[in-house]
One Martini backbone bead per residue (centre of mass of N, CA, C, O) as a GRO file, in nm:
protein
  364
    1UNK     BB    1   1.518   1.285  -1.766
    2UNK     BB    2   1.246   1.438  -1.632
    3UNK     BB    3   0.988   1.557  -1.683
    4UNK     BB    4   0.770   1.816  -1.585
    5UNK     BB    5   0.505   1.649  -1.562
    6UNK     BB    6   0.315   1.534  -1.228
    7UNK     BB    7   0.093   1.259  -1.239
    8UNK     BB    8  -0.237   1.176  -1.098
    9UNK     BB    9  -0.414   0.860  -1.078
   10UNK     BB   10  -0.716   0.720  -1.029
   11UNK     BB   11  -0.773   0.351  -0.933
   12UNK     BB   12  -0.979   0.117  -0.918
   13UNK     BB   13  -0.970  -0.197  -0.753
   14UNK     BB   14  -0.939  -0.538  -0.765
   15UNK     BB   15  -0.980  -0.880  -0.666
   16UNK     BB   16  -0.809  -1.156  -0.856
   17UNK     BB   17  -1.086  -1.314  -0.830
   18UNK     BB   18  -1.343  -1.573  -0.699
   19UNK     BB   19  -1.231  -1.669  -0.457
   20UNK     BB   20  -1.306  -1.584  -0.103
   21UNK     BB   21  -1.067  -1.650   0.032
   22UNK     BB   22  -0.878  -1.482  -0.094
   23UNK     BB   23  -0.997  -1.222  -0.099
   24UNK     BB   24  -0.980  -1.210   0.194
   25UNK     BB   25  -0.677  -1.234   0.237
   26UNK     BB   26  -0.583  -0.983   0.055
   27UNK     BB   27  -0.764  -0.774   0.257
   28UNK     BB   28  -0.596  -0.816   0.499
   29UNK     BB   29  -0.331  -0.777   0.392
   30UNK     BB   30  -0.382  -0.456   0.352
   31UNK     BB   31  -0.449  -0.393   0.669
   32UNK     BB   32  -0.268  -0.445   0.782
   33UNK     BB   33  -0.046  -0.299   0.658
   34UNK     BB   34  -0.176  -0.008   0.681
   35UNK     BB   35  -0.158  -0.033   1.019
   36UNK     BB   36   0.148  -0.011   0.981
   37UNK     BB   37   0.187   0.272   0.849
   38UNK     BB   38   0.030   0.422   1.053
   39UNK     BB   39   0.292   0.325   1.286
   40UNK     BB   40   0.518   0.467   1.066
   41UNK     BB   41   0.449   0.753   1.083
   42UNK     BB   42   0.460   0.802   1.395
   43UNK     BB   43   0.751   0.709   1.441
   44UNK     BB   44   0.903   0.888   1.214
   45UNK     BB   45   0.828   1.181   1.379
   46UNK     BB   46   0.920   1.118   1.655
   47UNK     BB   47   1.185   1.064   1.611
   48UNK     BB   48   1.251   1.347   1.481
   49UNK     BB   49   1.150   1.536   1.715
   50UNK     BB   50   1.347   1.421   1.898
   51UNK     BB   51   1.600   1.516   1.750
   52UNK     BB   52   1.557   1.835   1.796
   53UNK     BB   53   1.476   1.864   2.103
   54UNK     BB   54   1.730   1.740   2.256
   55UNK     BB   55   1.912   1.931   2.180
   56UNK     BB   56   1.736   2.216   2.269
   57UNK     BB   57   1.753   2.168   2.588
   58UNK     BB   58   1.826   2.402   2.791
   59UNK     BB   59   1.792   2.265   3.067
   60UNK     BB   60   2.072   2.078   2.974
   61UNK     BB   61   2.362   2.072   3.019
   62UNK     BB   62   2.632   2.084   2.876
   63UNK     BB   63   2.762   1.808   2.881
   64UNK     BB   64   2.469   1.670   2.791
   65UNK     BB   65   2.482   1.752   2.530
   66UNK     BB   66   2.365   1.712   2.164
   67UNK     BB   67   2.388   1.572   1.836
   68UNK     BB   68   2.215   1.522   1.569
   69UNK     BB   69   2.459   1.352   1.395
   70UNK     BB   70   2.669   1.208   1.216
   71UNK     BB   71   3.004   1.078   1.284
   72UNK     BB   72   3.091   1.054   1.061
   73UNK     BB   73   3.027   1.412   0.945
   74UNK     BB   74   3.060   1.456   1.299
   75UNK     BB   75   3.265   1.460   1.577
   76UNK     BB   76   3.010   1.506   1.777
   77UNK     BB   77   2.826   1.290   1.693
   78UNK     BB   78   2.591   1.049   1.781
   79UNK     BB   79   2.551   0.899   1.547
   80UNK     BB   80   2.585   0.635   1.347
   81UNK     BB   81   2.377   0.773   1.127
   82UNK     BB   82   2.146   0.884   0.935
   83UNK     BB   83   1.868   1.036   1.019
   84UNK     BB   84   1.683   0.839   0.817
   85UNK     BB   85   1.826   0.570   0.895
   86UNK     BB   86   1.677   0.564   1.216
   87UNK     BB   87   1.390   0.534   1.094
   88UNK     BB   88   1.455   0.273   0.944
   89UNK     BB   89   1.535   0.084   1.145
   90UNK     BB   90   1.246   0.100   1.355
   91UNK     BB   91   1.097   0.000   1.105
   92UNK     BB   92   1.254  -0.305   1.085
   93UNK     BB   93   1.239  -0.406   1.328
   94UNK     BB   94   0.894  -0.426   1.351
   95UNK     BB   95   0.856  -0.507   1.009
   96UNK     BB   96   1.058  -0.733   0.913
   97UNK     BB   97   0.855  -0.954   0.705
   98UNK     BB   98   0.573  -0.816   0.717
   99UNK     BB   99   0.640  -0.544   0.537
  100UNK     BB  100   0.707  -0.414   0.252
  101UNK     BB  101   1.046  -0.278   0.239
  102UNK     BB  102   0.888  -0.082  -0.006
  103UNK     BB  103   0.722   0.077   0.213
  104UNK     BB  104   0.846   0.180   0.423
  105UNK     BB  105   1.086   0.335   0.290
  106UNK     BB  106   0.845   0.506   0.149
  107UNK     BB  107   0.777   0.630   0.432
  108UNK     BB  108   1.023   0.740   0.504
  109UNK     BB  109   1.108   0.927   0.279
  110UNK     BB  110   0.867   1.112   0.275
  111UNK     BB  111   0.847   1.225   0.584
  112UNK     BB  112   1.137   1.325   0.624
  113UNK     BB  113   1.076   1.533   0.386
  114UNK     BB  114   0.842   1.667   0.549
  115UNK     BB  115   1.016   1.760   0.765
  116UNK     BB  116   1.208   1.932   0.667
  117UNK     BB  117   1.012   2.157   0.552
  118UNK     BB  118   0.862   2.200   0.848
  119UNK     BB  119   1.066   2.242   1.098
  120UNK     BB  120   1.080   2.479   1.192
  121UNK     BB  121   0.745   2.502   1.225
  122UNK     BB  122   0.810   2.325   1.492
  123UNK     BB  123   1.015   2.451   1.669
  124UNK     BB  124   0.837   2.774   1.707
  125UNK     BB  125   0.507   2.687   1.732
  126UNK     BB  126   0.315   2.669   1.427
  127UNK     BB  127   0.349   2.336   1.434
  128UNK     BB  128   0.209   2.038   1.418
  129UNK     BB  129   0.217   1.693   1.427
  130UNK     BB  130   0.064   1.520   1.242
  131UNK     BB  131  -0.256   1.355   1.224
  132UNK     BB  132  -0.295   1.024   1.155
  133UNK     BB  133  -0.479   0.791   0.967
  134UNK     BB  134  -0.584   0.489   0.888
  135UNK     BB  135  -0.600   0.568   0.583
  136UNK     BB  136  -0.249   0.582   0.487
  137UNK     BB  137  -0.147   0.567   0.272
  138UNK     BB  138   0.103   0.358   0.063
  139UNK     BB  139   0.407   0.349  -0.056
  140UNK     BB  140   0.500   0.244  -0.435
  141UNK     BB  141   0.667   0.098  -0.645
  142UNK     BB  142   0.724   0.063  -0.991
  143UNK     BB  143   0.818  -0.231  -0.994
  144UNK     BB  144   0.573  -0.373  -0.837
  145UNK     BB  145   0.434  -0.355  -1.095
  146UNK     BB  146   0.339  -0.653  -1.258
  147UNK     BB  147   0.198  -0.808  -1.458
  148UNK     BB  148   0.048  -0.739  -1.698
  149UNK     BB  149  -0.265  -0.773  -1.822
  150UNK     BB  150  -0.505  -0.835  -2.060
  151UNK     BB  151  -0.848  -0.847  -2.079
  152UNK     BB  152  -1.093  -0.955  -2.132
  153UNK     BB  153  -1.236  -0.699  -2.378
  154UNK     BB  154  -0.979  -0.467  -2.319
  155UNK     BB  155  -1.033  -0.281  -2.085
  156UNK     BB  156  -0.837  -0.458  -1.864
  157UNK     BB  157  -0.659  -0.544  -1.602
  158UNK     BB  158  -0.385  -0.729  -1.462
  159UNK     BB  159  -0.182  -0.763  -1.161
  160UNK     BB  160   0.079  -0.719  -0.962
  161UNK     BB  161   0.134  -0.718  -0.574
  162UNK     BB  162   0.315  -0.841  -0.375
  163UNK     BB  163   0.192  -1.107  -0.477
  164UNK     BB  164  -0.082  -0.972  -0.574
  165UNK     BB  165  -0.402  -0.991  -0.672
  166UNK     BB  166  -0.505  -0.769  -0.959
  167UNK     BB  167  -0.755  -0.500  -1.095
  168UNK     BB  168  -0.927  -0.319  -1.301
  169UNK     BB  169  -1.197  -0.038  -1.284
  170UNK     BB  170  -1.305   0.027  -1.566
  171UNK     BB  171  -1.520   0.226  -1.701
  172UNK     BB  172  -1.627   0.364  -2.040
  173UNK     BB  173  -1.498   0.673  -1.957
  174UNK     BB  174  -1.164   0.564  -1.916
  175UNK     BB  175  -0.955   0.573  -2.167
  176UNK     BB  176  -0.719   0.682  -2.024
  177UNK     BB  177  -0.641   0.539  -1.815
  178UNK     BB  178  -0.622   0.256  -2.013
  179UNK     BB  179  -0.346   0.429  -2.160
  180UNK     BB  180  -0.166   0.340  -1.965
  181UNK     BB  181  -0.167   0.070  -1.889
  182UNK     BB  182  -0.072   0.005  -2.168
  183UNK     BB  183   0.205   0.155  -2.164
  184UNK     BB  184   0.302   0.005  -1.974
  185UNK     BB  185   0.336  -0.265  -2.107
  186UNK     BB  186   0.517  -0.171  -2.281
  187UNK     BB  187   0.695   0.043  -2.166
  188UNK     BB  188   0.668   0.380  -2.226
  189UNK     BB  189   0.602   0.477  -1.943
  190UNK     BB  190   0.682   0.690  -1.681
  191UNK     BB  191   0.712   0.582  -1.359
  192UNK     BB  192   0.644   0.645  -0.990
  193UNK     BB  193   0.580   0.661  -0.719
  194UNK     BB  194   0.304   0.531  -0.547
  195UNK     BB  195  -0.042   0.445  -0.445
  196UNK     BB  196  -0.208   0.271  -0.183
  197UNK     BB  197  -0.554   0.268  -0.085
  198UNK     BB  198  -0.823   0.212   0.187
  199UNK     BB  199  -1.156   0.359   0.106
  200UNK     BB  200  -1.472   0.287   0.173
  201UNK     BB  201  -1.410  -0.019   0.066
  202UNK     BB  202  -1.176   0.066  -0.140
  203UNK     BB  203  -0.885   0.022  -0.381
  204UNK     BB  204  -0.650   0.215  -0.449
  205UNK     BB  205  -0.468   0.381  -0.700
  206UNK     BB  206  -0.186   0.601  -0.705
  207UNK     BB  207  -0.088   0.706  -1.015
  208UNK     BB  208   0.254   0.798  -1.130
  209UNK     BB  209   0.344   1.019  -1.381
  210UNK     BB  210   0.493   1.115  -1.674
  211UNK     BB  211   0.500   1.466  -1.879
  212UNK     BB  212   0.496   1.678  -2.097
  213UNK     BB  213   0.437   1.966  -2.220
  214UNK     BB  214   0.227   2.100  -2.394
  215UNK     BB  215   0.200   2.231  -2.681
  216UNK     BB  216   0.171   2.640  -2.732
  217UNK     BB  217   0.064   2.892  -2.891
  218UNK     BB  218   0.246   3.174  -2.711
  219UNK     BB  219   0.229   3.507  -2.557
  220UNK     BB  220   0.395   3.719  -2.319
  221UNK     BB  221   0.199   3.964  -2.408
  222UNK     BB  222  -0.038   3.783  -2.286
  223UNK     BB  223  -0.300   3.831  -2.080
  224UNK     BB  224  -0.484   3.713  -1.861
  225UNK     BB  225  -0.773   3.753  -1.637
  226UNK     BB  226  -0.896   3.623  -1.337
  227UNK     BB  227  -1.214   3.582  -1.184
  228UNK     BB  228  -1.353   3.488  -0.871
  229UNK     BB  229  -1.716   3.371  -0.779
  230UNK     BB  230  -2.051   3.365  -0.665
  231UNK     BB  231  -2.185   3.449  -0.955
  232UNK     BB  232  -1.917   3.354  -1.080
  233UNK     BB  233  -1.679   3.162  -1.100
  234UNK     BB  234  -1.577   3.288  -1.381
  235UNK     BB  235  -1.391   3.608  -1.482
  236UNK     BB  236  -1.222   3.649  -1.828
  237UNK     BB  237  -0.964   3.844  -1.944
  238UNK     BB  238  -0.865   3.914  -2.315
  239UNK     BB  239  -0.800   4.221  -2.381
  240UNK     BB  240  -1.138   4.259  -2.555
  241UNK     BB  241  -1.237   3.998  -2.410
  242UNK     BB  242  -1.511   3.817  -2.225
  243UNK     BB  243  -1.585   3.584  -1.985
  244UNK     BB  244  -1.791   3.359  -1.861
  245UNK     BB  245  -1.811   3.067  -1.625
  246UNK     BB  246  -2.077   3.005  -1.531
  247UNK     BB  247  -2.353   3.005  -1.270
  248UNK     BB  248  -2.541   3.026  -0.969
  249UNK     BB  249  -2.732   2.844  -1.022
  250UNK     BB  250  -2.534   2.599  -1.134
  251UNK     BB  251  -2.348   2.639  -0.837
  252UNK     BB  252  -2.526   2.741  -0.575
  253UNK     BB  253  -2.766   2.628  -0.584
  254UNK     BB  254  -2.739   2.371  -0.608
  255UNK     BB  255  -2.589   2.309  -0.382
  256UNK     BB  256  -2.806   2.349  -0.184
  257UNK     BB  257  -3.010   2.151  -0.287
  258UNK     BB  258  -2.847   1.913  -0.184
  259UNK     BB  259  -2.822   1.968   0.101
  260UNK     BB  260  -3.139   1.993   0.167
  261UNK     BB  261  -3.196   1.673   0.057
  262UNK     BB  262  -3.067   1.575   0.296
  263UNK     BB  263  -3.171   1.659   0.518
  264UNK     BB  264  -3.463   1.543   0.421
  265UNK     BB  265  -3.338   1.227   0.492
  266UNK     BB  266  -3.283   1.268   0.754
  267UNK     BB  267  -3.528   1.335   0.880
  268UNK     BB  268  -3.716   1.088   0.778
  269UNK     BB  269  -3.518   0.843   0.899
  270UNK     BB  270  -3.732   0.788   1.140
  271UNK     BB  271  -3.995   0.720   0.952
  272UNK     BB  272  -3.850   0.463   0.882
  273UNK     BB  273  -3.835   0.098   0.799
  274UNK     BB  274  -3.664  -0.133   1.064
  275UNK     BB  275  -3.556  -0.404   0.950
  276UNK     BB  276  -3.229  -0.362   0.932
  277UNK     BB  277  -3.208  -0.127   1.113
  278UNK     BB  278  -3.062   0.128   1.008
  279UNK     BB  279  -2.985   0.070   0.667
  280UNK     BB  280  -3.288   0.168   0.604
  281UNK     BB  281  -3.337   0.428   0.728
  282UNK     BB  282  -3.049   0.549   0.582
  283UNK     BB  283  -3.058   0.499   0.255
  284UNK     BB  284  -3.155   0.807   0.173
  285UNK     BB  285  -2.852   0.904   0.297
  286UNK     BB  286  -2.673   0.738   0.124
  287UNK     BB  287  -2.743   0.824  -0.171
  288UNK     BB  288  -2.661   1.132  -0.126
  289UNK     BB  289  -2.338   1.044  -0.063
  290UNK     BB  290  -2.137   1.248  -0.265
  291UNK     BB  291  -2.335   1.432  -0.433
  292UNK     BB  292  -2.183   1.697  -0.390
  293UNK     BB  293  -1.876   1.604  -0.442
  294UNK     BB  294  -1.899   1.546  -0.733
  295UNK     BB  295  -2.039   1.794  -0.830
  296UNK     BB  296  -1.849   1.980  -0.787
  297UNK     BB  297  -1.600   1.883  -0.928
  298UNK     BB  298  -1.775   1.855  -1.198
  299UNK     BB  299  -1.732   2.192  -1.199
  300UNK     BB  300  -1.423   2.242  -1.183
  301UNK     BB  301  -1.310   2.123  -1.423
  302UNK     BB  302  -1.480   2.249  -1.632
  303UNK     BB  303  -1.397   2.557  -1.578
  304UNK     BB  304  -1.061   2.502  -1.575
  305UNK     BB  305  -1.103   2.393  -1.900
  306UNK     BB  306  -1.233   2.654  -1.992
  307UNK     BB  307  -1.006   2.896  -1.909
  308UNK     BB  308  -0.728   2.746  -2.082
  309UNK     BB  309  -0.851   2.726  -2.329
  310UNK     BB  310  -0.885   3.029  -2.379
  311UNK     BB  311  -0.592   3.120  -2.350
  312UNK     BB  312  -0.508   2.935  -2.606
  313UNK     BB  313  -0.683   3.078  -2.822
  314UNK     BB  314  -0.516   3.322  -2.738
  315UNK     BB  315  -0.225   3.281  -2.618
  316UNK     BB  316  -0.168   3.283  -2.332
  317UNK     BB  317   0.104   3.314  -2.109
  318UNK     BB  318  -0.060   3.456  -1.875
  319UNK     BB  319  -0.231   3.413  -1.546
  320UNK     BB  320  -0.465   3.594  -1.353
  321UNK     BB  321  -0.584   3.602  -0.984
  322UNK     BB  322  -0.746   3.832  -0.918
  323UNK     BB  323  -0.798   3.902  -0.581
  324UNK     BB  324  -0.727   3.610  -0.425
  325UNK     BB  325  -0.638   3.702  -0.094
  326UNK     BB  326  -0.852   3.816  -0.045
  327UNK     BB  327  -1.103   3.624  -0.086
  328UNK     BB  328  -0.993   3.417   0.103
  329UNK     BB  329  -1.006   3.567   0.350
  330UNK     BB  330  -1.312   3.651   0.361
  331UNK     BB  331  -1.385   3.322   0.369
  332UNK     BB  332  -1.284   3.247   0.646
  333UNK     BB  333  -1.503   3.465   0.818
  334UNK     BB  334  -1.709   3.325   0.637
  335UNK     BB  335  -1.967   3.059   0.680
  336UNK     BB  336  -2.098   3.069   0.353
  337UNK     BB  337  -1.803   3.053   0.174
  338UNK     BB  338  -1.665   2.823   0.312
  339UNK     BB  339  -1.881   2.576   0.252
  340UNK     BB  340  -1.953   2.737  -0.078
  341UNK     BB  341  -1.696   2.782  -0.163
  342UNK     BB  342  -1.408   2.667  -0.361
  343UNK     BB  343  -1.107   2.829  -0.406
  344UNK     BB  344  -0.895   2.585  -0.383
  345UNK     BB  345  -0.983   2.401  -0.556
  346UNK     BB  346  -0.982   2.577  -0.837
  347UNK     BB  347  -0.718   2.682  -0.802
  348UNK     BB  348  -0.575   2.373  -0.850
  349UNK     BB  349  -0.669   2.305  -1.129
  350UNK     BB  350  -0.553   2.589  -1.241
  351UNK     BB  351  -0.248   2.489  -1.156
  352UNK     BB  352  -0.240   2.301  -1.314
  353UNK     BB  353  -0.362   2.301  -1.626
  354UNK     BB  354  -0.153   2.542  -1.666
  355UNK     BB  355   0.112   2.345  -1.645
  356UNK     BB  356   0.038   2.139  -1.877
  357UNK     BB  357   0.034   2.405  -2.101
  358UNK     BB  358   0.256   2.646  -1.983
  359UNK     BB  359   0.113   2.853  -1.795
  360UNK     BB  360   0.156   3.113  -1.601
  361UNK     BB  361   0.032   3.159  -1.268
  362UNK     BB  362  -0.077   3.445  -1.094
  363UNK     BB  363  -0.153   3.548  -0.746
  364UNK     BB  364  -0.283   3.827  -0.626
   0.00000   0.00000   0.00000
């Protein structure tokens, strides 16, 4: 049976090798299959949304109407397989050879299982179909990473993808990331479908892992409450004891400084000296990208890290977010609240981080 918790780790990776010719061989071979799998989104939802469209247009004859379901389990049927196998099949058609038929077959059981649940609002003209980038996601089966071997050093892994050498790009705060590598050579780990992805020139791997609820000793009786704001980013009550967490100091105002401090290397770089083109003069302004945003990210998991902590310390086995779709409409409508307040990227790190803790969270 499957453990309760489902972790996904980014992993940066690199082609294991020195010889500059397999490199670049790799890397030709990651993009093309990723631009088959661009071309394999947009296959498999247009030929869902087209079987579900032509059954329903009115304005043609009653005699010339379609069932777009399998011949074997509907006698009016007119496919001959199941749905799902209709698009893997226009799949196969296209790509097989070419494309390891464990990533097609996994880019259509994704993208069917997500058509599926938003049918309804595609019949009803509530939402469009999706429109793919070309850096989307590839998913790969955990069978397909073999031969793990650890690395001159113990830090780093190497591993073989569809007989693609590559390894592990581990940073040396990255403890847990090498703990799962490890487990994973052990054979201890059990992992699920995950993904590998190309992004502003580097590899990423989406490693999904499987794990059960951390035990902590909770009573249904405590309930936390707690309030998102741009005041405080978080304001916590637990029975008598109440906490802030984080200051606008510390995180909307350093927020607009990084913005000001972009702006002003913007306006500058026509004044800097262009040696080699744009490069040089854009120099200060890509130091700066993702420097936002790397800093957000690294203030919400510390709030929402100390929010479930204080949670746990306290026994809180329920967490309330007070008044917070109100709080999001609100944010909708101001366009410095949209812009500069995260509510739902922090709303998500505290129902991942309390769903990992066991911790119930109701959403007010």
């Amino acid at each position: 049976m499957r453990p309760a918790i489902t972790l996904t780790q980014r992993i940066e990776l690199k082609v294991n090798s020195s010889c500059p010719l397999i490199k670049k061989q790799v890397i030709d071979t990651l993009y093309s299959w990723q631009n088959m799998c661009f071309r394999s989104a947009n296959y498999i939802l247009t030929h869902q949304f087209l079987q579900d469209q032509i059954g329903e247009l009115f304005y043609i004859t009653e005699g010339t109407k379609l069932k777009f379901s399998s011949i074997h389990k509907d006698a009016d049927g007119v496919l001959t397989t199941s749905r799902e196998n209709t698009t893997y099949q226009v799949l196969s058609k296209h790509f097989k050879g070419m494309l390891p038929s464990d990533i097609y077959t996994g880019m259509n059981h994704m993208l069917v299982k997500k058509y599926n649940l938003e049918r309804e609002q595609y019949w009803k003209g509530q939402k469009v179909l999706p429109n793919f980038k070309r850096d989307v996601p590839m998913p790969i089966k955990a069978r397909s990473i073999k031969e793990i071997t650890p690395l001159p050093g113990g830090t780093n892994f190497s591993f073989t993808l569809f007989k693609q050498p590559f390894r592990t790009c581990f940073k040396k705060n990255k403890h847990n990331k090498q703990t799962l590598f490890h487990e994973m050579m052990l054979g201890n780990l059990q992992c699920g479908d995950s993904l590998i992805q190309l992004l502003k020139g580097k590899i990423f791997l989406l490693l999904v892992t499987y794990t059960e609820k951390e035990k902590h000793i909770l009573s249904e009786n405590i309930i936390a409450e707690a309030s998102l704001s741009t005041d405080f980013p978080v304001t916590v009550s637990i029975g008598t004891y109440s906490y802030r967490i984080g200051n606008k100091e510390e995180f909307l105002y350093r927020r607009l400084a990084i913005q000001a401090a972009v702006q002003r290397a913007q306006v500058g770089a026509k004044y800097c000296r262009s040696a080699n083109g744009n490069k040089r003069k854009l120099k200060p302004v890509k130091r700066y990208k993702g420097i936002e945003e790397n800093y957000i990210e690294s203030r919400l998991h510390v709030y929402s890290r100390r929010l479930i902590d204080l949670c746990i310390k306290h026994g809180a086995a329920t967490l309330v977010l007070v008044a917070q779709h109100e709080k999001e409409q609100i944010a909708k409508n101001d366009e410095f609240l949209l812009r500069n307040w995260s509510y739902a990227a922090l709303k998500e790190k505290i129902m991942y981080k309390a769903q990992k803790a066991g911790i119930n969270v109701i959403v007010d």
